[in-house]
N, CA, C and O atoms as a Tinker XYZ file with bonds, in Angstrom:
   356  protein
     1  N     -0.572000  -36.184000   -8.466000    73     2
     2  CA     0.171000  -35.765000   -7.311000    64     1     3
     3  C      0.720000  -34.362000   -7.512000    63     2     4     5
     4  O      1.102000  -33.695000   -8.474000    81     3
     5  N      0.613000  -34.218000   -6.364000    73     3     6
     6  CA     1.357000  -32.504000   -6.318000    64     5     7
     7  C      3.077000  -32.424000   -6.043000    63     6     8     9
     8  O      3.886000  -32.986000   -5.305000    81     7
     9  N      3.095000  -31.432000   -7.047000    73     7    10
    10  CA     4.527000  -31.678000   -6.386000    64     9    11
    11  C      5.250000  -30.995000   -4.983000    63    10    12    13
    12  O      4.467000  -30.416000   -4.229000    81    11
    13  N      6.433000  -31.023000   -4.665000    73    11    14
    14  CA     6.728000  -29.949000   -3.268000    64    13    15
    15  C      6.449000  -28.642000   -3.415000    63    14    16    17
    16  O      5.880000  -28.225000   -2.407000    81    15
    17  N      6.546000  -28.124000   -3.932000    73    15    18
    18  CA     6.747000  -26.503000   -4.545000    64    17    19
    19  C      5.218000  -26.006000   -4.724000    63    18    20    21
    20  O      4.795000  -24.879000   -4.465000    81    19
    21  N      4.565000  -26.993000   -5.174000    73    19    22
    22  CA     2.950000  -26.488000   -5.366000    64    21    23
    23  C      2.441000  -26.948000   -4.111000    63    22    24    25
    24  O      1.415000  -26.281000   -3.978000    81    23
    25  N      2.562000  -27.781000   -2.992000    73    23    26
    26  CA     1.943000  -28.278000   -1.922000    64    25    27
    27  C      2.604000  -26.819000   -1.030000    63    26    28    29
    28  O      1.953000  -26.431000   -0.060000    81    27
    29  N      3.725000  -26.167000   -1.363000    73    27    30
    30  CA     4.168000  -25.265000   -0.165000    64    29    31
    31  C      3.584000  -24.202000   -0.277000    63    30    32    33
    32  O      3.287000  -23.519000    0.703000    81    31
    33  N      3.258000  -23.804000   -1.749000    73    31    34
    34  CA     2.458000  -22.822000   -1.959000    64    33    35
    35  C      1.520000  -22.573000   -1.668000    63    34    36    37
    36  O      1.249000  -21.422000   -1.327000    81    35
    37  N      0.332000  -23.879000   -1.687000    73    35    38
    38  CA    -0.865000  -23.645000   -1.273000    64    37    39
    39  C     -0.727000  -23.573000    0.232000    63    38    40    41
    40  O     -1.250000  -22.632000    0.829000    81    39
    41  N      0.154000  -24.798000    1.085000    73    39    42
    42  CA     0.089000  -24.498000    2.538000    64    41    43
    43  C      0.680000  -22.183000    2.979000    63    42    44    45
    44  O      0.274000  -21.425000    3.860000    81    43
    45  N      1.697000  -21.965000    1.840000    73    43    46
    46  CA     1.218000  -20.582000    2.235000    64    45    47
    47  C      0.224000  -19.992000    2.476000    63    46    48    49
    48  O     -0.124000  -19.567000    3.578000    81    47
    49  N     -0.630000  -19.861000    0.932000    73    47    50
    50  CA    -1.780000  -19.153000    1.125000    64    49    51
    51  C     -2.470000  -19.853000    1.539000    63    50    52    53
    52  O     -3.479000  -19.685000    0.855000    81    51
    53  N     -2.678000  -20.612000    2.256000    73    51    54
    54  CA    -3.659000  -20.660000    3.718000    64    53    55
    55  C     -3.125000  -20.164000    4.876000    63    54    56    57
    56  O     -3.799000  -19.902000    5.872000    81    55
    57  N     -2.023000  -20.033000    4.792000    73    55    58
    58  CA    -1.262000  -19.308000    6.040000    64    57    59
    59  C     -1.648000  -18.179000    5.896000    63    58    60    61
    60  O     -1.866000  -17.613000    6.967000    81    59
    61  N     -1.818000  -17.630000    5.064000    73    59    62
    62  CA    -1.557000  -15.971000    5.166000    64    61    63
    63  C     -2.961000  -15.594000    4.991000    63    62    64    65
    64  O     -3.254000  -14.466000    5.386000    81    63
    65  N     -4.306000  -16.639000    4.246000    73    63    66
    66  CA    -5.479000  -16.687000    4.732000    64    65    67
    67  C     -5.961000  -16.368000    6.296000    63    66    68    69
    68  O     -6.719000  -15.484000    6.696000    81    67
    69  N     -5.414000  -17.163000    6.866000    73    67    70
    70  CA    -5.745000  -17.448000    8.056000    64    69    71
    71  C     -5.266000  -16.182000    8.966000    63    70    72    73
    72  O     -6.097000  -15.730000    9.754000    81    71
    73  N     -4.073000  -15.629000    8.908000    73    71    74
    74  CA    -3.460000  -14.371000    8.858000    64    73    75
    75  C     -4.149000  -12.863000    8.866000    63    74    76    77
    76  O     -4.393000  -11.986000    9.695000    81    75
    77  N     -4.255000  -13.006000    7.970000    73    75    78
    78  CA    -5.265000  -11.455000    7.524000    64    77    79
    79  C     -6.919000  -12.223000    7.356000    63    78    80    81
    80  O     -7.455000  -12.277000    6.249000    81    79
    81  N     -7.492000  -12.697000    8.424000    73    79    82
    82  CA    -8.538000  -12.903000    8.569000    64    81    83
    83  C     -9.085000  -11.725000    9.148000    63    82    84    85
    84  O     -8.550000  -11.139000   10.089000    81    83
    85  N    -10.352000  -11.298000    8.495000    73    83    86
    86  CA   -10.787000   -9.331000    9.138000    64    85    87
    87  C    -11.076000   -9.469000    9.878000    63    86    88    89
    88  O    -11.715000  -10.489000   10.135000    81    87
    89  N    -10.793000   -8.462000   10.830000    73    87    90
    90  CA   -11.021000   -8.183000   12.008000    64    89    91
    91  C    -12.705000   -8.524000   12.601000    63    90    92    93
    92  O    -13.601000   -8.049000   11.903000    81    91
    93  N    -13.021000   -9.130000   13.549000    73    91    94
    94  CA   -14.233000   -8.944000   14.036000    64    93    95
    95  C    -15.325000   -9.941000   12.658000    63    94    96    97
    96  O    -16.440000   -9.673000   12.210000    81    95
    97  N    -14.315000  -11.172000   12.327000    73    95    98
    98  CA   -15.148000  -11.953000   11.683000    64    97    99
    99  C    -16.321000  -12.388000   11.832000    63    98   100   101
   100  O    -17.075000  -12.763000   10.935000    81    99
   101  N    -16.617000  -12.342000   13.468000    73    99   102
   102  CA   -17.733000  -13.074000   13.848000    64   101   103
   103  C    -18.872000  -11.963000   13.511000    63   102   104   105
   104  O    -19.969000  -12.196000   14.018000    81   103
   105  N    -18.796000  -11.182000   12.988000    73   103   106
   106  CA   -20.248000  -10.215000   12.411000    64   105   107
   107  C    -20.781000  -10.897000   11.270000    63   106   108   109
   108  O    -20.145000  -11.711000   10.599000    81   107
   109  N    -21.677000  -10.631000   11.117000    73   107   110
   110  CA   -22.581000  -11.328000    9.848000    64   109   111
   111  C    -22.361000  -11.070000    8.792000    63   110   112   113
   112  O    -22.170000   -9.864000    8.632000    81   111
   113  N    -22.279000  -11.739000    7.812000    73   111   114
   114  CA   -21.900000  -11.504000    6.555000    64   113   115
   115  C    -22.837000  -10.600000    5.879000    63   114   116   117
   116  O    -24.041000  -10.792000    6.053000    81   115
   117  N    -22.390000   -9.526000    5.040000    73   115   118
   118  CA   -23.608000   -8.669000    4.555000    64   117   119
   119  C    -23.782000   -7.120000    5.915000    63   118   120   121
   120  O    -24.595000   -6.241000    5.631000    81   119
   121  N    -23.215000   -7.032000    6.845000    73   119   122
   122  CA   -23.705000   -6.120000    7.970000    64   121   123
   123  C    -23.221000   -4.892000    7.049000    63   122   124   125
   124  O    -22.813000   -5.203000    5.930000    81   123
   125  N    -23.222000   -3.542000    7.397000    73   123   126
   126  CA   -22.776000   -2.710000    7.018000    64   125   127
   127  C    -22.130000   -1.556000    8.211000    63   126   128   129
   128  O    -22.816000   -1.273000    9.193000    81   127
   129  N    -21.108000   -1.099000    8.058000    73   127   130
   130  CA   -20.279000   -0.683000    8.840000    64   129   131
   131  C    -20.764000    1.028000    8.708000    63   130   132   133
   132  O    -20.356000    1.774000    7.817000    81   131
   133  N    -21.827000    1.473000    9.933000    73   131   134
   134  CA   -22.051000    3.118000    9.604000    64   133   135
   135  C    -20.847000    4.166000    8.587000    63   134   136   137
   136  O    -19.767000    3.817000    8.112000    81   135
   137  N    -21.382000    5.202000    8.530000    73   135   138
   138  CA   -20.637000    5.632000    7.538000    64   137   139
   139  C    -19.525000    6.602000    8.850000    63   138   140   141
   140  O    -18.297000    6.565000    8.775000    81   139
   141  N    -20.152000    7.261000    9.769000    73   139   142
   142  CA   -19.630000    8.059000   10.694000    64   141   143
   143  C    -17.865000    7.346000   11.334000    63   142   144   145
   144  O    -16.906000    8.007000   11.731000    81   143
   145  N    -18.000000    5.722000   11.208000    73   143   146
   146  CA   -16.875000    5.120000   11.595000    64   145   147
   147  C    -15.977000    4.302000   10.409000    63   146   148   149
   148  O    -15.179000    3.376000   10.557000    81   147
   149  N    -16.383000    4.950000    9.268000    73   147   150
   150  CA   -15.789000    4.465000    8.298000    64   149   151
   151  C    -14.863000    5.932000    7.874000    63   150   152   153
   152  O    -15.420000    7.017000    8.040000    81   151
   153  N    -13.162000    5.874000    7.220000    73   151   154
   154  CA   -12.579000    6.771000    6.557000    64   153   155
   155  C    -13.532000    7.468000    5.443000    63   154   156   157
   156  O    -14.350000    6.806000    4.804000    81   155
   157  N    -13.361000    8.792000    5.277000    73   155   158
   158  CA   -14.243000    9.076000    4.057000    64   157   159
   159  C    -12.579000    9.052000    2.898000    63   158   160   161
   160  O    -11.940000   10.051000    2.567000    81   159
   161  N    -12.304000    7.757000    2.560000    73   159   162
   162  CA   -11.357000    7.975000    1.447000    64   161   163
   163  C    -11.765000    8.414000    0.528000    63   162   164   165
   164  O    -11.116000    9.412000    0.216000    81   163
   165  N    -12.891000    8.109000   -0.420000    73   163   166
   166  CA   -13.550000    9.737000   -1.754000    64   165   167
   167  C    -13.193000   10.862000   -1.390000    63   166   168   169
   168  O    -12.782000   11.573000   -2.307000    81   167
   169  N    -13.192000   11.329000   -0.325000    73   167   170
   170  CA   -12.478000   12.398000    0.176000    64   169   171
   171  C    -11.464000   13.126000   -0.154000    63   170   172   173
   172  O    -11.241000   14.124000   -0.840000    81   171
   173  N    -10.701000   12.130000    0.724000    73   171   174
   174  CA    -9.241000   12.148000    0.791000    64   173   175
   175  C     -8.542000   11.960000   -0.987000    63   174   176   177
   176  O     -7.422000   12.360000   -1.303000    81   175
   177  N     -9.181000   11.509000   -1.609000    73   175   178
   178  CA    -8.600000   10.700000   -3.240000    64   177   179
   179  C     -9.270000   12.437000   -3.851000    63   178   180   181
   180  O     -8.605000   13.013000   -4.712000    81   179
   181  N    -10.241000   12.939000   -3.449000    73   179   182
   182  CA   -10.493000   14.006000   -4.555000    64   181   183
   183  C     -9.700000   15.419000   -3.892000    63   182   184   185
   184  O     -9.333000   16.324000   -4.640000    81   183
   185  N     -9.515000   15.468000   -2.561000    73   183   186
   186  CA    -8.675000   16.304000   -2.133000    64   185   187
   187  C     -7.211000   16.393000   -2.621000    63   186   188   189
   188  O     -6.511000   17.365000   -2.904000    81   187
   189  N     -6.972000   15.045000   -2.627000    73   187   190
   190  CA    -5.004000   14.793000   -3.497000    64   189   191
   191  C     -5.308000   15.201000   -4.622000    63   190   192   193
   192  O     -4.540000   15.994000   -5.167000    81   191
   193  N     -6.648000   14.732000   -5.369000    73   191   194
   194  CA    -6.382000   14.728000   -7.026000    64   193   195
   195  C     -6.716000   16.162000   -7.425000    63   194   196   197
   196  O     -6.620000   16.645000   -8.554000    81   195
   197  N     -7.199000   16.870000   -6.104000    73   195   198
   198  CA    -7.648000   18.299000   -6.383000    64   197   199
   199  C     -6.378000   19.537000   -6.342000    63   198   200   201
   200  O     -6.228000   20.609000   -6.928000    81   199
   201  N     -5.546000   18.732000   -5.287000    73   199   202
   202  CA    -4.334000   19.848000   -5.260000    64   201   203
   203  C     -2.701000   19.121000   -6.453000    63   202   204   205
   204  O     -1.574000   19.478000   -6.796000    81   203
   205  N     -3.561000   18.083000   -6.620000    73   203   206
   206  CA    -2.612000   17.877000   -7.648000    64   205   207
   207  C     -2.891000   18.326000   -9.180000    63   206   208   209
   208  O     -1.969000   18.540000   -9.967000    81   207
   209  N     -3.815000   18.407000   -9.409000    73   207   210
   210  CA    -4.207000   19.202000  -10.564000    64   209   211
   211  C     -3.846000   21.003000  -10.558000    63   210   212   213
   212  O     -3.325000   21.669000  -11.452000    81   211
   213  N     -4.248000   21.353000   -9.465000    73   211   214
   214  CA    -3.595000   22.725000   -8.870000    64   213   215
   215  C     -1.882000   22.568000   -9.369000    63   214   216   217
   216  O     -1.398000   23.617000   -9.796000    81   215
   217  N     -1.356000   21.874000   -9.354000    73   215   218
   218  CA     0.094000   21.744000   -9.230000    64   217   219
   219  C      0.342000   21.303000  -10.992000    63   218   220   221
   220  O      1.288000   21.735000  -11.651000    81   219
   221  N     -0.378000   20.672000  -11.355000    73   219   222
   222  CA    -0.490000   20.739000  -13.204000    64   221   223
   223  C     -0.520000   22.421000  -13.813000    63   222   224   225
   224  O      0.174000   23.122000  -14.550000    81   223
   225  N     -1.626000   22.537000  -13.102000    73   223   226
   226  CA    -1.982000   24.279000  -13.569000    64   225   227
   227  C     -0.668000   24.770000  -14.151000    63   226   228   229
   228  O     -0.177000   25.022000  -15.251000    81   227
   229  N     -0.186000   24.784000  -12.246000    73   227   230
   230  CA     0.271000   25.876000  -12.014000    64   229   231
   231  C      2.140000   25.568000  -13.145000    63   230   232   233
   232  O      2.764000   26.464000  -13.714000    81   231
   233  N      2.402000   24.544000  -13.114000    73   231   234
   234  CA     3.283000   23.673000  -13.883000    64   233   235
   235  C      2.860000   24.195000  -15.371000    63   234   236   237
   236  O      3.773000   24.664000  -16.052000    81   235
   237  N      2.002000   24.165000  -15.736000    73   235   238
   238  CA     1.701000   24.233000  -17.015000    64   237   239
   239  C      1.709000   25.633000  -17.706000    63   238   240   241
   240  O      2.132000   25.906000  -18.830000    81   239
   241  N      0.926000   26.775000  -16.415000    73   239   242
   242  CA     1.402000   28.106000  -16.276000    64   241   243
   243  C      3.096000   28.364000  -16.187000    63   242   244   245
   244  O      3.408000   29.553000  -16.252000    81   243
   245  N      3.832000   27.726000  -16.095000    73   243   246
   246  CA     4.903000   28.406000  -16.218000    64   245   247
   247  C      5.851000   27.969000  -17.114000    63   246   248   249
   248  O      6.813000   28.705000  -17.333000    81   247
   249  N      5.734000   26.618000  -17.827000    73   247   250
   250  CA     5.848000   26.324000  -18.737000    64   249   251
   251  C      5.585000   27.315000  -20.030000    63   250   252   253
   252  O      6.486000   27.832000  -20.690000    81   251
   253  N      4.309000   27.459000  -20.236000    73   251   254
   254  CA     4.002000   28.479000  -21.411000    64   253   255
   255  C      4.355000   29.647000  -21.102000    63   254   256   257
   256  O      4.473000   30.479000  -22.002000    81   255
   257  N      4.651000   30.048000  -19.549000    73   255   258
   258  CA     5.409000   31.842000  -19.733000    64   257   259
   259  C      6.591000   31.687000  -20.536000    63   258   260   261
   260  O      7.127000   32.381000  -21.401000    81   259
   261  N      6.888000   30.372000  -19.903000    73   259   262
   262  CA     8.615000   30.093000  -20.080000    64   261   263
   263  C      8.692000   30.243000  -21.331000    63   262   264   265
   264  O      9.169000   31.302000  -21.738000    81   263
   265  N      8.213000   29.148000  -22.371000    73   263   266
   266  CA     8.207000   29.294000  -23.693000    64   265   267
   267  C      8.085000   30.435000  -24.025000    63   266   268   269
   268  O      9.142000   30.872000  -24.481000    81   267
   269  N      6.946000   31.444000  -24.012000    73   267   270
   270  CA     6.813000   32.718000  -24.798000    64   269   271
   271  C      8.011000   33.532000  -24.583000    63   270   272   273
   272  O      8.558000   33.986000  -25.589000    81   271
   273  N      8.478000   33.775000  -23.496000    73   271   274
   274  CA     9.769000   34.381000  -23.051000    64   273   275
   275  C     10.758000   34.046000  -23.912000    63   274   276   277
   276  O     11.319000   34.961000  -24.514000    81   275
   277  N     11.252000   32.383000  -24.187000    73   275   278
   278  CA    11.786000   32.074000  -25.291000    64   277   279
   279  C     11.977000   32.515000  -26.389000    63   278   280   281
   280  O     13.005000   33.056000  -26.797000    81   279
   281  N     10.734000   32.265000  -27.107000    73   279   282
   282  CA    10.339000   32.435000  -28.127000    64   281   283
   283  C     10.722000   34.215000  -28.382000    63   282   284   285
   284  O     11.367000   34.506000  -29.389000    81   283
   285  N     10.499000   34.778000  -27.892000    73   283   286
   286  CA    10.418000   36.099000  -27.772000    64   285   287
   287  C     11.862000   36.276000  -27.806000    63   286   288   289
   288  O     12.224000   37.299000  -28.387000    81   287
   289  N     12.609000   35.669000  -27.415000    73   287   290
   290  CA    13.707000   36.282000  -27.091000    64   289   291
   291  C     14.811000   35.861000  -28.305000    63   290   292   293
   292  O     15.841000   36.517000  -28.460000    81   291
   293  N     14.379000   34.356000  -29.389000    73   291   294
   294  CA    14.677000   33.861000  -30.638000    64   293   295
   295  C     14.248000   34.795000  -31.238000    63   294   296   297
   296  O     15.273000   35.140000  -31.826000    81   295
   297  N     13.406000   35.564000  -31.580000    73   295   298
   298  CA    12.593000   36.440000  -32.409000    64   297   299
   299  C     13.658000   37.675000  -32.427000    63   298   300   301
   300  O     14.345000   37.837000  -33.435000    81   299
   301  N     13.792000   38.569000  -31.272000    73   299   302
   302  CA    14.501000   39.752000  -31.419000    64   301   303
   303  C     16.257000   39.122000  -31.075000    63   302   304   305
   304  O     17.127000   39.879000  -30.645000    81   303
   305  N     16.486000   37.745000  -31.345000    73   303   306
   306  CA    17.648000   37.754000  -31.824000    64   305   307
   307  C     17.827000   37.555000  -33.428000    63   306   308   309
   308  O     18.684000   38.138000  -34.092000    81   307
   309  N     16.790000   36.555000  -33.981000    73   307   310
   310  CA    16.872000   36.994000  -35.552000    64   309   311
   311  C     16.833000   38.295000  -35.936000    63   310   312   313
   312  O     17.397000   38.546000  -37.001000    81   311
   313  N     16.214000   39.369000  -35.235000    73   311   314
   314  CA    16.159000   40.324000  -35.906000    64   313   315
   315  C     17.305000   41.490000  -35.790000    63   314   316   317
   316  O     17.463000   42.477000  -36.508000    81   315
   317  N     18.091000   41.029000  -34.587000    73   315   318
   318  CA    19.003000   41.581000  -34.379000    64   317   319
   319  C     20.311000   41.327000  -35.584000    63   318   320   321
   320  O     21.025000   42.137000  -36.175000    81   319
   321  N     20.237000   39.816000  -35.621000    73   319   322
   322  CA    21.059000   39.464000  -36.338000    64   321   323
   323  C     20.835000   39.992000  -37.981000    63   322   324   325
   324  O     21.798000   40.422000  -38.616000    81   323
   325  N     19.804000   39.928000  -38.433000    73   323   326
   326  CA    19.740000   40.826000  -39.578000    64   325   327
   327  C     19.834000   41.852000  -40.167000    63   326   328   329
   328  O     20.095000   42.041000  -41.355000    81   327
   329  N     19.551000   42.813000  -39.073000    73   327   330
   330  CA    19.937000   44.374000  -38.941000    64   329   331
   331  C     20.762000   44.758000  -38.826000    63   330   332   333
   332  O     21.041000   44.423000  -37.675000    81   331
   333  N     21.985000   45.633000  -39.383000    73   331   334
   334  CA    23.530000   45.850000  -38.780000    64   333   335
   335  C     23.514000   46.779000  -37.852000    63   334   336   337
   336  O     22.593000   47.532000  -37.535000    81   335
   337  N     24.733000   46.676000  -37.373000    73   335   338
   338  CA    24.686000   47.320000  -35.757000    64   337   339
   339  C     24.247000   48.858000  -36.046000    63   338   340   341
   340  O     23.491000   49.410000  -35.247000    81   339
   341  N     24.706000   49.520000  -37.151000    73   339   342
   342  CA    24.825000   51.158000  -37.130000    64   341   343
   343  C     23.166000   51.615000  -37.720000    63   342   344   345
   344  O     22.910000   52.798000  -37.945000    81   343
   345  N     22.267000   50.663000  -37.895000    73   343   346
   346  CA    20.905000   50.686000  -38.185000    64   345   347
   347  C     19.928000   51.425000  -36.429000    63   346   348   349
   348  O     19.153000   52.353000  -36.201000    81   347
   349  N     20.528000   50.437000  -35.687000    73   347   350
   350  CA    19.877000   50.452000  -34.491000    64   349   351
   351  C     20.215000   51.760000  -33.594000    63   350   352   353
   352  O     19.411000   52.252000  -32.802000    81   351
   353  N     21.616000   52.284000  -33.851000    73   351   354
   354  CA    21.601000   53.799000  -33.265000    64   353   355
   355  C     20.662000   54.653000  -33.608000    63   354   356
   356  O     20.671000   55.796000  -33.151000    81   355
């Protein structure tokens, strides 16, 4: 025997079977839907993944300016700091 909790469950998912049944079931199983009335989502997925990589780049480009700028700027403070002031006049 089933218990309540597993009998409600399954009466869900047949509910929600029955629910999101696709549209225009009565076509034959196997038909194929032209391509002209279908989304081109490959599309759309390499267009996002195309300007999102653009946005890595460009992220990544400013990252490493950033750093060198850094870096650059640790550098001529060690060296500042080593040198005494009346050197640099």
């Amino acid at each position: 025997m089933m218990s309540s909790g597993a009998s409600r469950a399954m009466m869900l998912l047949l509910a929600v079977q029955l629910c999101f049944r696709p549209m225009g079931a009565e076509q034959e199983a196997g038909t194929v839907i032209p391509a002209e009335s279908r989304p081109c989502v490959d599309c759309h997925a390499f267009e996002f993944m195309q300007r999102a990589l653009q946005d890595l780049k460009k992220t990544a480009f400013n990252l490493d300016s950033r750093t060198e700028s850094l870096v650059l700027r640790a550098e001529q403070r060690a060296l500042c700091d080593c040198m005494p002031g009346t050197t640099l006049r």
